[in-house]
Coordinates of C-alpha atoms and ligand atoms in Angstrom, one line a residue:
M1 CA 128.4 101.5 91.3
R2 CA 126.5 101.5 94.7
E3 CA 125.7 98.0 95.8
I4 CA 122.7 97.2 98.0
G5 CA 123.3 94.2 100.3
H6 CA 121.2 92.6 103.0
F7 CA 120.3 93.5 106.6
I8 CA 121.1 90.6 108.9
G9 CA 121.6 90.4 112.7
G10 CA 120.9 94.1 113.1
K11 CA 123.2 95.5 110.5
K12 CA 123.8 96.0 106.8
V13 CA 125.9 93.2 105.3
A14 CA 127.3 92.9 101.7
G15 CA 126.1 90.1 99.5
T16 CA 128.5 87.2 99.0
S17 CA 126.9 85.1 96.3
G18 CA 128.5 87.1 93.5
R19 CA 125.1 87.6 91.8
T20 CA 123.4 91.0 91.5
S21 CA 120.5 92.6 89.7
D22 CA 120.3 96.2 88.3
V23 CA 118.2 98.8 90.1
F24 CA 117.0 101.4 87.7
N25 CA 115.8 105.0 87.9
P26 CA 112.5 104.5 85.9
A27 CA 112.4 108.1 84.9
T28 CA 115.7 108.1 83.1
G29 CA 116.3 104.4 82.4
E30 CA 119.7 104.6 84.1
V31 CA 121.1 101.9 86.4
Q32 CA 121.5 103.6 89.7
A33 CA 122.6 100.6 91.9
K34 CA 123.1 96.9 92.0
V35 CA 121.3 94.7 94.5
A36 CA 122.8 91.5 95.8
L37 CA 120.9 88.3 95.1
A38 CA 121.2 86.0 98.0
S39 CA 122.3 82.4 97.9
V40 CA 121.0 79.7 100.3
V41 CA 124.0 80.4 102.5
E42 CA 123.0 84.0 103.0
L43 CA 119.4 83.0 103.8
R44 CA 120.7 80.5 106.3
A45 CA 122.8 83.2 108.0
A46 CA 119.6 85.3 108.4
V47 CA 117.7 82.3 109.8
E48 CA 120.4 81.5 112.3
N49 CA 120.3 85.1 113.6
A50 CA 116.5 85.0 113.8
K51 CA 116.6 81.7 115.6
A52 CA 119.1 82.9 118.2
A53 CA 117.1 86.1 118.9
Q54 CA 113.5 84.9 118.8
P55 CA 113.0 83.1 122.2
K56 CA 114.0 86.2 124.2
W57 CA 111.8 88.4 122.0
A58 CA 108.9 86.1 122.5
A59 CA 109.4 86.2 126.2
T60 CA 109.4 90.0 126.2
N61 CA 106.1 91.1 127.6
P62 CA 103.7 92.5 125.0
Q63 CA 103.7 96.0 126.3
R64 CA 107.4 96.2 125.7
R65 CA 107.0 94.8 122.2
A66 CA 104.3 97.4 121.6
R67 CA 106.6 100.2 122.7
V68 CA 109.0 99.4 119.9
F69 CA 106.2 100.0 117.5
F70 CA 105.1 103.3 119.2
K71 CA 108.7 104.5 118.7
F72 CA 108.9 103.2 115.2
V73 CA 105.7 105.0 114.2
D74 CA 107.3 108.2 115.5
L75 CA 110.4 107.6 113.5
L76 CA 108.4 106.9 110.3
N77 CA 106.7 110.3 110.8
Q78 CA 109.9 112.1 111.4
H79 CA 111.6 110.5 108.3
M80 CA 108.5 110.6 106.0
D81 CA 110.0 112.9 103.3
E82 CA 113.3 111.0 103.2
L83 CA 111.5 107.6 103.1
A84 CA 109.0 108.6 100.4
T85 CA 111.8 110.1 98.2
L86 CA 113.9 107.0 98.6
L87 CA 110.9 104.9 97.6
S88 CA 110.1 107.0 94.6
S89 CA 113.7 107.1 93.3
E90 CA 113.5 103.3 92.6
H91 CA 109.8 102.8 92.0
G92 CA 109.1 105.9 89.9
K93 CA 105.8 106.9 91.4
T94 CA 105.2 110.5 92.7
V95 CA 106.5 111.4 96.2
E96 CA 102.9 112.0 97.3
D97 CA 102.0 108.4 96.2
S98 CA 105.0 107.1 98.1
K99 CA 104.0 108.9 101.2
G100 CA 100.6 107.1 100.9
D101 CA 102.5 103.9 100.6
V102 CA 104.5 104.5 103.8
I103 CA 101.4 105.8 105.7
R104 CA 99.4 102.7 104.9
G105 CA 102.2 100.6 106.4
L106 CA 102.5 103.0 109.3
E107 CA 98.8 102.5 110.1
V108 CA 99.4 98.7 110.4
C109 CA 102.2 99.6 112.9
E110 CA 99.8 101.7 114.9
F111 CA 97.3 98.8 114.9
V112 CA 99.9 96.4 116.4
C113 CA 100.6 98.9 119.2
G114 CA 97.5 97.2 120.6
I115 CA 99.2 93.8 120.6
P116 CA 98.7 93.3 124.4
H117 CA 95.0 93.4 123.8
L118 CA 95.0 91.8 120.3
A119 CA 96.9 88.7 121.2
K120 CA 95.1 88.0 124.5
G121 CA 93.8 84.5 124.8
E122 CA 90.4 83.1 125.9
F123 CA 89.5 81.7 129.3
T124 CA 86.5 79.6 130.5
E125 CA 86.1 79.3 134.2
G126 CA 84.3 76.2 135.3
A127 CA 84.3 74.3 132.0
G128 CA 83.6 71.3 134.4
P129 CA 83.8 70.9 138.2
A130 CA 87.0 72.8 139.2
I131 CA 88.0 72.6 135.6
D132 CA 89.2 75.7 133.7
M133 CA 90.0 75.8 130.0
Y134 CA 92.1 78.5 128.3
S135 CA 93.5 79.2 124.9
I136 CA 96.7 81.1 124.4
R137 CA 98.3 82.4 121.2
Q138 CA 102.0 81.7 120.8
P139 CA 104.3 83.0 118.0
V140 CA 104.9 80.7 115.1
G141 CA 108.7 81.2 115.6
I142 CA 110.3 82.5 112.4
G143 CA 108.1 84.0 109.7
A144 CA 109.0 85.1 106.2
G145 CA 107.6 87.7 103.8
I146 CA 108.0 87.9 100.0
T147 CA 106.9 91.2 98.6
P148 CA 106.2 92.9 95.2
F149 CA 107.7 96.0 93.7
N150 CA 104.6 98.1 93.8
F151 CA 104.3 98.9 97.5
P152 CA 107.8 98.5 99.0
G153 CA 106.8 100.3 102.2
M154 CA 103.2 99.2 102.9
I155 CA 103.4 95.5 102.1
P156 CA 106.6 94.7 104.1
M157 CA 104.9 96.5 107.0
W158 CA 101.6 94.6 106.5
M159 CA 103.7 91.5 107.2
F160 CA 106.6 92.3 109.6
A161 CA 104.6 94.5 112.0
P162 CA 102.0 91.9 113.1
A163 CA 104.6 89.0 112.9
I164 CA 107.1 90.8 115.1
A165 CA 104.5 92.2 117.5
C166 CA 103.3 88.7 118.1
G167 CA 106.8 87.6 119.2
N168 CA 108.2 86.1 116.0
A169 CA 111.5 86.8 114.3
F170 CA 111.1 87.8 110.6
I171 CA 112.9 87.4 107.3
L172 CA 111.8 89.8 104.6
K173 CA 112.6 89.1 100.9
P174 CA 111.6 92.4 99.1
S175 CA 111.3 93.0 95.4
E176 CA 114.7 93.2 93.7
R177 CA 113.4 96.2 91.7
D178 CA 113.1 98.7 94.7
P179 CA 115.1 97.2 97.6
S180 CA 116.4 100.3 99.4
L181 CA 113.3 101.3 101.4
P182 CA 112.9 97.9 103.2
I183 CA 116.5 98.1 104.4
R184 CA 115.9 101.6 105.7
L185 CA 112.8 100.4 107.5
A186 CA 114.8 97.7 109.2
E187 CA 117.4 100.2 110.3
L188 CA 114.6 102.4 111.9
M189 CA 113.2 99.3 113.7
I190 CA 116.6 98.9 115.3
E191 CA 116.6 102.6 116.2
A192 CA 113.2 102.1 117.7
G193 CA 114.6 99.4 120.1
L194 CA 114.1 96.1 118.3
P195 CA 116.7 93.6 119.2
A196 CA 119.2 92.6 116.5
G197 CA 118.2 89.4 114.6
I198 CA 114.4 89.9 114.9
L199 CA 114.0 91.7 111.5
N200 CA 116.3 90.6 108.7
V201 CA 116.1 91.7 105.1
V202 CA 117.5 89.3 102.5
N203 CA 117.5 90.6 99.0
G204 CA 117.2 88.1 96.1
D205 CA 115.3 86.4 93.4
K206 CA 113.8 82.9 92.9
T207 CA 116.9 81.3 94.6
A208 CA 116.2 83.2 97.9
V209 CA 112.5 82.5 97.6
D210 CA 113.1 78.8 97.2
A211 CA 115.5 78.8 100.1
I212 CA 112.8 80.3 102.3
L213 CA 110.1 77.9 101.1
T214 CA 112.3 74.8 101.9
D215 CA 113.9 76.1 105.1
P216 CA 113.1 73.8 108.0
D217 CA 113.2 76.6 110.6
I218 CA 110.7 79.0 108.9
G219 CA 107.1 78.2 110.0
A220 CA 105.0 80.7 108.1
V221 CA 105.2 82.5 104.8
S222 CA 103.3 85.5 103.6
F223 CA 103.5 86.4 99.9
V224 CA 102.2 89.2 97.7
G225 CA 102.8 89.4 94.0
S226 CA 101.5 88.1 90.7
T227 CA 99.1 85.1 90.6
P228 CA 101.4 82.5 89.0
I229 CA 104.1 83.1 91.7
A230 CA 101.5 83.3 94.4
R231 CA 100.1 79.9 93.3
Y232 CA 103.7 78.5 93.2
V233 CA 104.7 79.9 96.6
Y234 CA 101.4 78.6 98.3
G235 CA 101.9 75.1 96.9
T236 CA 105.6 74.8 97.7
A237 CA 105.2 76.3 101.2
A238 CA 102.3 73.9 102.0
M239 CA 104.2 70.9 100.6
N240 CA 107.1 71.8 103.0
G241 CA 104.7 71.9 106.0
K242 CA 104.5 75.7 106.3
R243 CA 101.5 77.9 106.9
A244 CA 101.0 80.2 103.9
Q245 CA 98.9 83.2 102.8
C246 CA 99.6 84.3 99.2
F247 CA 98.0 87.2 97.4
G248 CA 98.0 87.5 93.7
G249 CA 97.0 89.7 90.8
A250 CA 93.7 91.5 90.0
K251 CA 91.4 93.0 87.4
N252 CA 89.1 95.3 89.4
H253 CA 85.9 96.5 87.8
M254 CA 83.9 99.6 88.6
I255 CA 80.2 99.5 87.6
I256 CA 78.6 102.9 86.9
M257 CA 74.8 102.8 87.1
P258 CA 72.7 105.3 85.2
D259 CA 71.8 107.1 88.4
A260 CA 75.4 107.5 89.5
D261 CA 76.9 111.0 90.2
M262 CA 78.8 111.0 86.9
D263 CA 81.4 113.6 87.9
Q264 CA 82.2 111.7 91.1
A265 CA 82.5 108.5 89.1
V266 CA 84.8 110.0 86.5
N267 CA 87.1 111.6 89.1
A268 CA 87.2 108.4 91.0
L269 CA 88.1 106.5 87.8
M270 CA 90.9 108.9 87.1
G271 CA 92.5 108.4 90.5
A272 CA 91.9 104.6 90.6
G273 CA 92.8 103.9 87.0
Y274 CA 95.8 106.1 86.4
G275 CA 97.2 106.9 89.9
S276 CA 100.6 105.3 90.4
A277 CA 100.5 104.6 86.6
G278 CA 98.0 101.8 87.2
E279 CA 100.6 99.8 89.1
R280 CA 98.3 99.0 92.1
C281 CA 96.7 95.7 92.9
M282 CA 93.5 97.7 93.7
A283 CA 93.7 99.9 90.6
V284 CA 90.4 100.0 88.6
S285 CA 91.2 98.7 85.1
V286 CA 87.7 98.0 83.9
A287 CA 84.8 100.5 83.8
V288 CA 81.4 99.0 83.2
P289 CA 78.8 101.7 82.5
V290 CA 75.2 100.4 82.4
G291 CA 73.2 101.5 79.4
E292 CA 74.4 103.3 76.2
E293 CA 73.6 106.7 77.4
T294 CA 75.6 106.2 80.6
A295 CA 78.5 104.8 78.6
N296 CA 78.5 107.8 76.2
R297 CA 78.5 110.3 79.0
L298 CA 81.3 108.5 80.8
V299 CA 83.6 108.2 77.8
E300 CA 83.0 111.8 76.8
K301 CA 84.0 113.0 80.2
L302 CA 87.0 110.7 80.6
I303 CA 88.7 111.6 77.3
P304 CA 89.8 115.2 78.1
K305 CA 90.8 114.3 81.6
I306 CA 93.1 111.5 80.4
E307 CA 94.5 113.7 77.7
S308 CA 95.4 116.3 80.3
L309 CA 97.1 114.0 82.8
R310 CA 100.4 115.5 83.9
I311 CA 103.1 112.8 83.6
G312 CA 106.5 113.4 85.1
P313 CA 109.5 112.1 87.1
Y314 CA 109.1 111.7 90.8
T315 CA 110.9 115.0 91.3
D316 CA 108.0 116.9 89.6
D317 CA 105.7 117.6 92.5
K318 CA 102.9 118.6 90.2
A319 CA 102.9 115.3 88.3
D320 CA 99.7 113.1 88.5
M321 CA 101.7 110.0 87.7
G322 CA 105.2 108.8 86.9
P323 CA 106.8 106.2 84.7
V324 CA 106.2 102.4 85.0
V325 CA 108.8 100.5 86.9
T326 CA 111.1 98.8 84.3
K327 CA 111.7 98.5 80.5
D328 CA 110.2 95.0 80.7
A329 CA 107.0 96.4 82.2
Y330 CA 106.9 99.2 79.5
N331 CA 107.3 96.7 76.7
R332 CA 104.7 94.3 78.1
I333 CA 102.1 97.2 78.5
Q334 CA 102.8 98.5 75.0
G335 CA 102.4 94.9 73.6
L336 CA 99.0 94.5 75.4
I337 CA 97.8 97.9 74.0
N338 CA 98.7 96.8 70.5
K339 CA 97.0 93.4 71.1
G340 CA 93.8 95.3 72.2
I341 CA 93.8 97.2 68.9
E342 CA 94.3 94.0 66.9
E343 CA 91.4 92.4 68.8
G344 CA 89.1 95.2 67.7
A345 CA 88.8 97.4 70.8
K346 CA 88.6 101.1 70.1
L347 CA 91.6 103.0 71.5
V348 CA 90.0 106.4 72.1
V349 CA 93.0 107.9 74.0
D350 CA 96.3 106.6 72.8
G351 CA 99.3 107.2 75.1
R352 CA 101.7 104.8 73.4
D353 CA 103.9 107.5 71.9
F354 CA 104.1 109.7 75.0
K355 CA 107.7 111.1 75.4
L356 CA 108.8 113.4 78.1
Q357 CA 111.3 116.0 77.1
G358 CA 114.6 115.5 78.8
Y359 CA 113.6 111.9 79.9
E360 CA 113.4 110.2 76.5
D361 CA 114.8 107.0 77.9
G362 CA 112.4 106.9 80.9
Y363 CA 109.6 104.2 81.0
F364 CA 106.7 106.6 80.5
V365 CA 103.4 105.4 79.1
G366 CA 100.7 108.0 78.5
G367 CA 97.2 107.3 79.8
C368 CA 95.2 105.1 77.5
L369 CA 91.5 104.5 77.2
F370 CA 89.9 101.6 75.4
D371 CA 86.2 101.6 74.5
N372 CA 84.0 98.7 73.3
V373 CA 86.1 96.1 75.1
T374 CA 84.5 92.6 75.3
P375 CA 85.2 89.7 77.8
E376 CA 86.9 87.5 75.2
M377 CA 89.7 90.0 74.6
E378 CA 93.2 89.5 76.0
I379 CA 93.2 93.1 77.4
Y380 CA 90.1 92.2 79.4
K381 CA 91.4 88.9 80.7
T382 CA 94.9 90.0 81.6
E383 CA 96.1 92.3 84.3
I384 CA 97.9 95.0 82.4
F385 CA 99.3 96.8 85.4
G386 CA 99.8 100.1 83.6
P387 CA 97.8 103.3 82.9
V388 CA 95.2 101.6 80.6
L389 CA 91.5 101.6 81.4
S390 CA 89.0 99.4 79.5
V391 CA 85.3 100.3 79.0
V392 CA 83.0 97.3 78.7
R393 CA 79.5 98.5 77.9
A394 CA 76.7 96.5 79.7
H395 CA 73.0 96.7 78.8
S396 CA 71.7 95.9 82.3
Y397 CA 72.7 95.7 85.9
E398 CA 72.6 91.9 85.7
E399 CA 75.0 91.9 82.8
A400 CA 77.3 94.3 84.6
L401 CA 77.3 92.2 87.7
S402 CA 78.0 89.0 85.8
L403 CA 81.3 90.4 84.4
P404 CA 83.4 90.6 87.6
M405 CA 81.5 87.5 88.9
K406 CA 82.9 85.5 85.9
H407 CA 86.3 87.0 85.9
E408 CA 89.3 84.9 87.1
Y409 CA 90.4 87.5 89.7
G410 CA 88.5 88.6 92.7
N411 CA 90.5 91.3 94.5
G412 CA 88.3 94.5 94.5
V413 CA 85.2 95.9 92.8
A414 CA 83.2 99.0 93.0
I415 CA 79.7 100.2 92.2
Y416 CA 78.7 103.9 91.7
T417 CA 75.0 104.4 92.3
R418 CA 72.5 106.4 94.3
D419 CA 70.2 103.3 94.6
G420 CA 70.7 101.7 98.0
D421 CA 68.9 98.5 96.9
A422 CA 71.2 98.0 94.0
A423 CA 74.3 98.6 96.1
R424 CA 73.1 96.2 98.8
D425 CA 72.3 93.5 96.3
F426 CA 75.7 94.0 94.6
A427 CA 77.6 93.7 97.9
S428 CA 75.7 90.6 98.9
R429 CA 75.9 88.7 95.6
I430 CA 79.4 89.5 94.3
N431 CA 82.1 86.9 94.7
I432 CA 84.9 89.3 95.3
G433 CA 86.9 90.1 98.6
M434 CA 86.8 93.9 98.8
I435 CA 83.8 96.0 97.7
G436 CA 83.4 99.7 97.3
I437 CA 80.1 101.5 97.2
N438 CA 80.8 104.9 95.7
V439 CA 84.4 104.3 96.8
P440 CA 86.8 103.4 93.9
I441 CA 89.7 101.7 95.7
P442 CA 88.1 99.9 98.7
V443 CA 91.3 99.1 100.6
P444 CA 90.3 98.2 104.2
L445 CA 92.0 100.1 107.0
A446 CA 94.6 98.4 109.2
Y447 CA 92.1 97.2 111.8
H448 CA 90.0 95.4 109.1
S449 CA 91.6 92.7 107.0
F450 CA 92.8 92.9 103.4
G451 CA 92.4 90.1 100.9
G452 CA 90.8 89.1 97.6
W453 CA 88.9 85.9 96.5
K454 CA 89.4 83.5 93.6
A455 CA 92.8 83.7 91.8
S456 CA 93.7 86.9 93.8
S457 CA 94.3 84.9 97.0
F458 CA 95.5 81.5 98.2
G459 CA 95.2 80.6 101.9
D460 CA 92.7 81.3 104.6
L461 CA 93.7 84.3 106.5
N462 CA 94.1 87.9 105.2
Q463 CA 96.6 90.7 105.7
H464 CA 96.4 92.9 108.8
G465 CA 93.3 93.3 111.1
T466 CA 92.7 90.4 113.5
D467 CA 93.4 87.8 110.7
S468 CA 97.1 88.8 110.8
I469 CA 97.3 88.1 114.6
K470 CA 95.8 84.6 113.9
F471 CA 98.2 84.0 111.0
W472 CA 101.3 84.8 112.9
T473 CA 100.4 82.9 116.1
R474 CA 99.4 79.3 116.9
T475 CA 96.6 78.5 119.3
K476 CA 97.3 76.3 122.3
T477 CA 94.4 75.2 124.5
V478 CA 94.9 74.1 128.1
T479 CA 92.4 72.1 130.1
A480 CA 93.3 72.2 133.8
R481 CA 91.6 70.6 136.8
W482 CA 92.4 71.6 140.4
P483 CA 92.6 69.1 143.3
S484 CA 89.4 70.3 144.9
G485 CA 87.4 69.1 142.0
I486 CA 88.8 65.6 141.8
K487 CA 86.4 64.0 144.3
G488 CA 82.9 63.9 142.9
G489 CA 83.8 65.7 139.7
A490 CA 84.6 64.4 136.2
E491 CA 86.5 61.2 136.3
F492 CA 89.3 60.7 133.8
V493 CA 89.8 56.9 134.3
M494 CA 88.9 53.7 132.6
P495 CA 85.2 52.8 133.2
T496 CA 86.4 49.6 135.1
M497 CA 88.2 51.7 137.6
K498 CA 85.1 53.5 138.8
Ligands
LIG501 P1 106.1 89.3 91.1 O1 105.2 88.1 91.2 O2 106.9 89.3 89.8 O3 107.1 89.3 92.3 C1 106.7 89.2 93.6 C2 107.8 88.6 94.5 O4 108.1 87.3 94.0 C3 109.2 89.4 94.3 O5 109.8 89.4 95.6 C4 110.0 88.5 93.4 O6 111.4 88.6 93.6 C5 109.5 87.1 93.6 N1 109.5 86.3 92.4 C6 109.4 86.7 91.1 N2 109.5 85.6 90.3 C7 109.6 84.5 91.1 C8 109.8 83.1 90.8 N3 109.8 82.6 89.6 N4 109.9 82.3 91.9 C9 109.9 82.7 93.1 N5 109.8 84.0 93.4 C10 109.6 84.9 92.4 O7 105.2 90.6 91.3 P2 105.6 92.1 91.0 O8 105.7 92.3 89.6 O9 106.7 92.5 91.9 O10 104.3 92.8 91.6 C11 103.1 93.0 90.8 C12 102.0 92.0 91.1 O11 101.7 91.9 92.4 C13 100.7 92.3 90.4 O12 100.2 91.1 89.8 C14 99.9 92.8 91.5 O13 98.5 92.7 91.2 C15 100.3 92.0 92.6 N6 99.9 92.6 93.9 C16 98.9 92.0 94.6 C17 98.5 92.6 95.8 C18 97.4 91.9 96.6 O14 97.3 92.3 97.7 N7 96.6 91.0 96.0 C19 99.2 93.7 96.3 C20 100.2 94.3 95.5 C21 100.6 93.7 94.3

């Protein structure tokens, strides 16, 4: 059986802990590899490599650091098909979806090619007589990233690109469910000219995460995953004196006003609700039509589209969506659908029994649509993270607005309307981090910052954009006086010495 190890000191190394985890092909249910689960000793080996390499990298001028990313972007483009296929083989999503995953990460790498400009400091000439004041940004030292299974290309790059461009060394702990792509990305970074030891990939589970959170040499931790773990990582990192930004789960609503372009809204819901089998933190999982007539039109148009979704393995280039990631995920989703029925929601499209011929052991769930969902139901409160869309009928705009406002999560939200006043009011009042106006998945581009509110995010600074440069650097401010200003200028002495 193929074993996936770690990437430490510029090369692949085998695991030594003796612990491994199965990596499945979600379309067939077969175990295709075993991934090593690191011990504290292996994590320490990565930290020692990072520590040895980081000072020289930080002293490398920013244009040279940027050039590594120019080359890396080139390599990502050259290897796009290979990378997307590798990703799909462990995640299960379609190759087109996986290309999107890599491209979203690539865009962050393009963004950090501007690091000489992005990490420039500030300078005030003449803050006092012959006194200048300047602020500089210095790397944190060693940063770490802990990432989820659903975007094994994009999310590692959200983290390591700005961290490394800023002059840090980096330790990535990817999801143990699809660990191959992050290792391949690290190899390509070396090919692009990154010195060994600056980007290390340590595979593992809670043991590796806890080793990161308590390691005295790691200064900053970035996490993306489910909310309970995000909360735990944030608290533990902070208690150990580390800077942390932790992003959690979501329940993204889309409000459909009576004046919305219904075809546009329905098509948007299909992509945002069922794309990648609903395994996106920005997936729309709740549709909120305003008024009975809007709701009836919406449900009527959604049903045939959901019923005709093409579901297949990643090797089917015509498939709209693939399987979910693991048997556990499959069972959890099935359990939640059954719970929704018990609670009295109306399952108008039932994908529970979907089977794909030739792939009977794959983790395929057919598209599901619930109507008449109410806020007390478990399927409304919980992030299902599968191809299940809930319709909550609202009688007015105010009632629709109050639903995402009161929800625990605050990642993304969208409104479909032609009314500029309603859209403006919505964007201004809503307590959620990323808003779409006639855009279903409002993921900010690399030069803006990505992050939710409420239980979707812990910490102050977001991913990518200028926030990421702030997160991966520390500010140092220097006040300097030159000899010519000492006589007659500010006096920094005891009053009695004047
Ligand atoms: P997860 O929380 O299970 O795992 C995330 C990471 O934490 C993995 O690297 C995993 O190994 C590690 N981990 C798991 N259990 C741990 C424990 N007990 N202690 C320490 N570390 C642990 O998440 P997942 O299932 O891989 O990803 C799906 C979740 O991620 C969803 O909730 C989704 O909404 C969320 N997500 C959020 C965003 C965002 O930007 N807000 C983006 C993508 C995914």
